[in-house]
PDB file of C-alpha atoms and ligand atoms in Angstrom:
ATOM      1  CA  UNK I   1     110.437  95.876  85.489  1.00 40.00           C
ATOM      2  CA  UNK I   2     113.301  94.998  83.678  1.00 41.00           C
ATOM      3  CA  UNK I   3     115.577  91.370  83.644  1.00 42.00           C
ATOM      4  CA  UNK I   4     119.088  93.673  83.737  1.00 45.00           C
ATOM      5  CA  UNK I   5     117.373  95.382  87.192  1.00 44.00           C
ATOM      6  CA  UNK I   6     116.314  92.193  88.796  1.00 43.00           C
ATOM      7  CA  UNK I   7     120.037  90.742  88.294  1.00 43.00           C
ATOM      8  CA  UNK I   8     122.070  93.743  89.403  1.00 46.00           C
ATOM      9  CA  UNK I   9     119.742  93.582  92.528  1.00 47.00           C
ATOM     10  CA  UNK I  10     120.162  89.806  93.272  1.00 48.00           C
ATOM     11  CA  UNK I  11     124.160  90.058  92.659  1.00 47.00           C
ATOM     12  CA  UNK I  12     123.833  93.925  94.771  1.00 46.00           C
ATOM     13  CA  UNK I  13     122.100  92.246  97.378  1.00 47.00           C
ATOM     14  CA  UNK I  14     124.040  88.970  97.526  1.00 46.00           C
ATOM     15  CA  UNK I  15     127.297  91.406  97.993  1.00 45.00           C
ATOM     16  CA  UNK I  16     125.174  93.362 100.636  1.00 46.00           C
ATOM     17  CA  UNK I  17     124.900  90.366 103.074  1.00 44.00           C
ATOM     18  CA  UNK I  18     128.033  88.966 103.256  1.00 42.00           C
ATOM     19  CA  UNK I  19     129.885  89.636 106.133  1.00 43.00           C
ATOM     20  CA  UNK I  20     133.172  91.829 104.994  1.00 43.00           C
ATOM     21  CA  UNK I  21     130.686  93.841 103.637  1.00 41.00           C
ATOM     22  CA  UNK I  22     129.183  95.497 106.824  1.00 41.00           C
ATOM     23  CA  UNK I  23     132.242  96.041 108.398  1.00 40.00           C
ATOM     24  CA  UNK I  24     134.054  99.368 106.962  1.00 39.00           C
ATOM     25  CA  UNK I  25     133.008 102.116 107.412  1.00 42.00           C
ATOM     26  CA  UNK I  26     134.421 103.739 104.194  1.00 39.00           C
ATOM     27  CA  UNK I  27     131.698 101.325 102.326  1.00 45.00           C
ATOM     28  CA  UNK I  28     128.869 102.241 104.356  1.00 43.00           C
ATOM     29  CA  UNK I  29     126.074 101.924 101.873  1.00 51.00           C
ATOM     30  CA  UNK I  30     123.151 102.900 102.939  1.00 58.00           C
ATOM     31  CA  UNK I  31     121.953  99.312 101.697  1.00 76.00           C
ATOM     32  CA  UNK I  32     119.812  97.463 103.846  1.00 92.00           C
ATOM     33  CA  UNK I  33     117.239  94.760 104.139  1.00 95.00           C
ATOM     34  CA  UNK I  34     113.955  95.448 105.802  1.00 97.00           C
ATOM     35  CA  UNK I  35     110.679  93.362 106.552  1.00 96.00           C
ATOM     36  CA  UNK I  36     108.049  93.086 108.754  1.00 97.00           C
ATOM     37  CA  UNK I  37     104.143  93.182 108.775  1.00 97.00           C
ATOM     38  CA  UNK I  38     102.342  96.335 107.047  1.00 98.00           C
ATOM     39  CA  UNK I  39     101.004  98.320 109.746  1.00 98.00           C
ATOM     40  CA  UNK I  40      97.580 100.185 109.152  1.00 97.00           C
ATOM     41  CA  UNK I  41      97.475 103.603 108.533  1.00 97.00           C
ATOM     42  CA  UNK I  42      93.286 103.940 108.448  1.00 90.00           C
ATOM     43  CA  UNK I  43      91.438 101.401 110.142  1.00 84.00           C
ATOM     44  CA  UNK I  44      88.213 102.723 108.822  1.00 84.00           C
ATOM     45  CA  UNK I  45      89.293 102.135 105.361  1.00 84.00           C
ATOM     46  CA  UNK I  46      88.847  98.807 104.102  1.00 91.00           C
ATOM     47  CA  UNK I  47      92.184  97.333 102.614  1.00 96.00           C
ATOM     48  CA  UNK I  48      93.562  93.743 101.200  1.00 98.00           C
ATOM     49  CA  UNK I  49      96.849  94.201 103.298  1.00 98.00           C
ATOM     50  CA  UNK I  50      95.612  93.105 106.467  1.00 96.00           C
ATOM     51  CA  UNK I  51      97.332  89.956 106.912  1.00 97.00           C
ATOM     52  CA  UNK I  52     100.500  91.019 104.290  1.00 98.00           C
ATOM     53  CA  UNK I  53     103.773  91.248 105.214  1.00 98.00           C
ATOM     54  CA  UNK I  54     106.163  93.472 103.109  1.00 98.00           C
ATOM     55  CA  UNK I  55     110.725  92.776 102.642  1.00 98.00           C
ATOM     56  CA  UNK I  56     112.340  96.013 101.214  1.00 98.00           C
ATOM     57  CA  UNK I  57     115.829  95.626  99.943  1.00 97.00           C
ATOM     58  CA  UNK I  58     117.848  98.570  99.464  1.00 97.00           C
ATOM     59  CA  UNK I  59     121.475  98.341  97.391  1.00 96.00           C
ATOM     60  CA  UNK I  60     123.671 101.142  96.742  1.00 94.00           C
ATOM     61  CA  UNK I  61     124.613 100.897  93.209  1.00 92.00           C
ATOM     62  CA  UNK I  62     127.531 102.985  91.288  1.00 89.00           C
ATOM     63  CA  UNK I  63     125.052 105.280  89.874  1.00 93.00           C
ATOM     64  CA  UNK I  64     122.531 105.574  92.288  1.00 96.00           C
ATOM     65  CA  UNK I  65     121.099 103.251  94.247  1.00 97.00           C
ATOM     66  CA  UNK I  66     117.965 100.181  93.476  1.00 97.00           C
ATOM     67  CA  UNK I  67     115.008  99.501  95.596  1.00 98.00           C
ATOM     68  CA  UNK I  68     112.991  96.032  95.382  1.00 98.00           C
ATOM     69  CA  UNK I  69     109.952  96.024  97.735  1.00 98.00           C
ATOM     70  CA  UNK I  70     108.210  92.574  97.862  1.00 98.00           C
ATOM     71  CA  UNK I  71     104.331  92.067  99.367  1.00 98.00           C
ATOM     72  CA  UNK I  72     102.770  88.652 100.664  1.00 98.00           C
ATOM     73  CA  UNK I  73      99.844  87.785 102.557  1.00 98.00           C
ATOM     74  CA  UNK I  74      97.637  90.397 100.238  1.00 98.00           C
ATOM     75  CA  UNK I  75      93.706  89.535 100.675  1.00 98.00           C
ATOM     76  CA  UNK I  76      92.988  87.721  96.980  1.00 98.00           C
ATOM     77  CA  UNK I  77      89.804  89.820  96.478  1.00 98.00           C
ATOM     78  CA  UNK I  78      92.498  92.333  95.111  1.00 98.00           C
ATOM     79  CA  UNK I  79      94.129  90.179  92.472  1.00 98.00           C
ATOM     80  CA  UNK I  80      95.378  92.246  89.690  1.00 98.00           C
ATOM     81  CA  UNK I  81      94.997  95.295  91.226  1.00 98.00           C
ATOM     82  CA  UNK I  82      97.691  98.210  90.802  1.00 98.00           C
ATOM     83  CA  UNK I  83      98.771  99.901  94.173  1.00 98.00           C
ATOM     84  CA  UNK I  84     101.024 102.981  94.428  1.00 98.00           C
ATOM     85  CA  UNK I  85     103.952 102.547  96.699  1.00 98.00           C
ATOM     86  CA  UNK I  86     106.841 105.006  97.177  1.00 98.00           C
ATOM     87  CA  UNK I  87     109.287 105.566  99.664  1.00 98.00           C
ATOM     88  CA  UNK I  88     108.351 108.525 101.822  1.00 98.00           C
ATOM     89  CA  UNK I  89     110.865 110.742 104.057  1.00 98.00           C
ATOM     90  CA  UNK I  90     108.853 110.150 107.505  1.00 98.00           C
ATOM     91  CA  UNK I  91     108.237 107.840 109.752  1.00 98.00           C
ATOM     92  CA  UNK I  92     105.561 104.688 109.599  1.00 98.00           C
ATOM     93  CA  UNK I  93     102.788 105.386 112.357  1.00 98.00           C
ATOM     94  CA  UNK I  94      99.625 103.114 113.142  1.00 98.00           C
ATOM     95  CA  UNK I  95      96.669 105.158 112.263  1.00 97.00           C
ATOM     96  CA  UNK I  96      98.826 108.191 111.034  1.00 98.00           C
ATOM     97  CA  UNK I  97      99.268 108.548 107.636  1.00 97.00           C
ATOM     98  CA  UNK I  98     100.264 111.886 107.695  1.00 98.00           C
ATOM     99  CA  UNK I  99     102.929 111.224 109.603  1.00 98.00           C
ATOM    100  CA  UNK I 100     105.153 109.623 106.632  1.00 98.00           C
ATOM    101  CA  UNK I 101     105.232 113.021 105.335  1.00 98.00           C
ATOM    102  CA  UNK I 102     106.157 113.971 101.409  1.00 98.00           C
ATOM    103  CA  UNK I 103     107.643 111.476  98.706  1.00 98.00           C
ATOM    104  CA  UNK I 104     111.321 110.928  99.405  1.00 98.00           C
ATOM    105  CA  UNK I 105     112.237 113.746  96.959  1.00 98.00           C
ATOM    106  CA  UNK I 106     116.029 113.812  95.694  1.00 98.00           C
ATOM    107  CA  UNK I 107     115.601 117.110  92.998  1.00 97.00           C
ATOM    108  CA  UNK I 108     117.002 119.165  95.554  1.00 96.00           C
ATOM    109  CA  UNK I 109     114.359 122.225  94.426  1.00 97.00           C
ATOM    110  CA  UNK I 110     111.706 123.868  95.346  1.00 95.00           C
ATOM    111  CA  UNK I 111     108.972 123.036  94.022  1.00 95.00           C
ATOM    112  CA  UNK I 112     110.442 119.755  93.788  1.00 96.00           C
ATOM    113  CA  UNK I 113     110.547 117.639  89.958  1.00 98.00           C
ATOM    114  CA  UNK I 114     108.506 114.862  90.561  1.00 98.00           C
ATOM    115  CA  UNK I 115     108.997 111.354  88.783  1.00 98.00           C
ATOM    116  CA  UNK I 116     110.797 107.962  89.390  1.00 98.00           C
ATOM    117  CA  UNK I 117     114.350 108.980  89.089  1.00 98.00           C
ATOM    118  CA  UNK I 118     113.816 112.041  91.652  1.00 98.00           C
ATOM    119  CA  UNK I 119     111.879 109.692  93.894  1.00 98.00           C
ATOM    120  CA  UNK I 120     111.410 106.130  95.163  1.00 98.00           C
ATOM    121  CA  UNK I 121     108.480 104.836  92.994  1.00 98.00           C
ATOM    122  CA  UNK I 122     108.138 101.146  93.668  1.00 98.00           C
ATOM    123  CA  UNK I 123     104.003 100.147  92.568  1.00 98.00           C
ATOM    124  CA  UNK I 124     103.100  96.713  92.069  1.00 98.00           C
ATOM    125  CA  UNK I 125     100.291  94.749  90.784  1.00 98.00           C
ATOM    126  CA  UNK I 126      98.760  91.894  93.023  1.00 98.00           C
ATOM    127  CA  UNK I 127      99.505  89.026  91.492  1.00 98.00           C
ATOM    128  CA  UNK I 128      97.439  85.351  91.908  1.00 98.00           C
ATOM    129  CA  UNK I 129      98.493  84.324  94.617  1.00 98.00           C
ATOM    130  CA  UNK I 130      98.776  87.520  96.877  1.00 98.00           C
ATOM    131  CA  UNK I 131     102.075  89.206  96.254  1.00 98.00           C
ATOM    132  CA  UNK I 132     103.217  91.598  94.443  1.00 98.00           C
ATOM    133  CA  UNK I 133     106.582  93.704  93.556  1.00 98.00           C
ATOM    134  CA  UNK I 134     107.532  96.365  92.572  1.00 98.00           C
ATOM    135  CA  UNK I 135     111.117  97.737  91.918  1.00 98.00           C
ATOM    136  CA  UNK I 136     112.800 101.061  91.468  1.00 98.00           C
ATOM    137  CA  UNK I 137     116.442 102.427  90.213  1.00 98.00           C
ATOM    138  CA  UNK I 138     117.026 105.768  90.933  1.00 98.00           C
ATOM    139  CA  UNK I 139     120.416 107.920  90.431  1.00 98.00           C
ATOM    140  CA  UNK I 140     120.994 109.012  94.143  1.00 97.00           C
ATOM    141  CA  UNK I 141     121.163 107.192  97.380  1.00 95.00           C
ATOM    142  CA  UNK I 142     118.826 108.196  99.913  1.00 95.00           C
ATOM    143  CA  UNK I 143     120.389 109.742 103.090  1.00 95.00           C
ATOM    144  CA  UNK I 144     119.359 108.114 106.429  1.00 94.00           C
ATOM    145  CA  UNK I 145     116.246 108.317 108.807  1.00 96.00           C
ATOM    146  CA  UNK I 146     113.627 106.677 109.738  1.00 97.00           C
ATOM    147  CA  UNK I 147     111.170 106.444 107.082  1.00 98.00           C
ATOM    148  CA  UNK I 148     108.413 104.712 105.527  1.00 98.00           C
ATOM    149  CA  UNK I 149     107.500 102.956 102.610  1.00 98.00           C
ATOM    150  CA  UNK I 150     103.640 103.929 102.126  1.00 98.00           C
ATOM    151  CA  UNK I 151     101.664 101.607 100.056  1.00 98.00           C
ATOM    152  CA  UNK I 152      98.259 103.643  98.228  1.00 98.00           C
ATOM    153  CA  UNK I 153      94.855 102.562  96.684  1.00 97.00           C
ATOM    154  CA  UNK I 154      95.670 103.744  93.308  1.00 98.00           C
ATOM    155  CA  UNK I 155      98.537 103.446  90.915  1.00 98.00           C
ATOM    156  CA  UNK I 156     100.826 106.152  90.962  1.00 98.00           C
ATOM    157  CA  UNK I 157     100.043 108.871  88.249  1.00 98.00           C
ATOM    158  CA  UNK I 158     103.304 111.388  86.582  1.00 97.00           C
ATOM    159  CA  UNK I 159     102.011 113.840  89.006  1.00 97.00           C
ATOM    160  CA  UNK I 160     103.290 111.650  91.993  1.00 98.00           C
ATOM    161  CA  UNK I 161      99.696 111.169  93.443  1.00 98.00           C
ATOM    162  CA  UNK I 162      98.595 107.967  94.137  1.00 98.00           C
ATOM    163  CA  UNK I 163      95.103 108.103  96.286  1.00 97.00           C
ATOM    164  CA  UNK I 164      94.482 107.474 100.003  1.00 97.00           C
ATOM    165  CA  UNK I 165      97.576 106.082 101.939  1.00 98.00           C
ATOM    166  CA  UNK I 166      96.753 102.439 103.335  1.00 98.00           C
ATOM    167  CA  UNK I 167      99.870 100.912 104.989  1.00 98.00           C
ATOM    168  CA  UNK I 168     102.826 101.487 105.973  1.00 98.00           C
ATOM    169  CA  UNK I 169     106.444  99.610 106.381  1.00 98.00           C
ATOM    170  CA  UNK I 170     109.013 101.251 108.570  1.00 98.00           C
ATOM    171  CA  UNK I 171     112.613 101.406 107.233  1.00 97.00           C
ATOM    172  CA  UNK I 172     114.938 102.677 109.300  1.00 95.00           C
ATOM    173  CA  UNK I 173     118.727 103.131 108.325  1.00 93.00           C
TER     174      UNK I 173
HETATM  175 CU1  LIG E 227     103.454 107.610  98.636  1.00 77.88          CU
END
């Protein structure tokens, strides 16, 4: 998205890893960096992310908080493709979709407002040589648990909706 985003994340996440910064407990961001492989949530459906790998990196900021997910290893057949990718209040589970639960919702009503400053929107297009990123600044910090970012087969629309839920990466914090 935009330049001013991607540098308050690099200087947010440079101040994030360094030591003194882990250590009191009065600054305990919920900030975190998280990567591993994307796990399947439907083997029966076909998807690009088979071999991909995912890195989320989460920074409290003074208004909120920013989100940068980053995707390798995605199949090139799906080159320029958009995918739908929030973060999602339950847990990741092989073969369980469901079990990720709702959007990460922040409105604090019922029905919730849905859009990318109550939630965690992060879609991303693949790019040419199999990645793809997506980033997200939001004006609340997400409380802790262990939770999933869900990646979908379509972009995500203003209703929230983004298709069939293909993989999942855990976050936990
Ligand atoms: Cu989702």
């Amino acid at each position: 998205m935009s330049i001013r985003r991607t540098t308050s994340l690099t200087a947010a996440a440079a101040l994030m890893l360094a030591p003194v910064a882990a250590s009191s407990p009065a600054t305990a961001a919920p900030a975190g960096v998280f990567r591993g492989d994307l796990v399947d949530l439907s083997s029966s459906t076909a998807d690009p992310f088979g071999d991909a790998s995912a890195q989320l990196v989460m920074a409290e900021t003074g208004k909120g908080a920013i989100f940068h997910l980053r995707v390798k290893g995605i199949d090139l057949s799906a080159v320029g493709h958009d995918y739908g990718a929030h973060l999602h209040v339950g847990p990741c589970v092989a073969e369980d979709g469901a079990a990720a639960g709702p959007h990460y919702n922040a409105s604090g009503v019922t029905p919730p407002v849905v859009n990318d400053h109550t939630e965690v929107w992060l879609d991303f297009t693949v790019t040419a040589d199999g990645t793809g990123a997506g980033d997200a600044s939001v004006p609340f910090v997400a409380t802790p648990g262990d939770r999933a970012v869900v990646i979908h087969a379509e972009a995500t629309a203003p209703s929230g909706a983004a298709g069939p839920r293909l993989v999942c990466l855990p976050v936990q914090w």
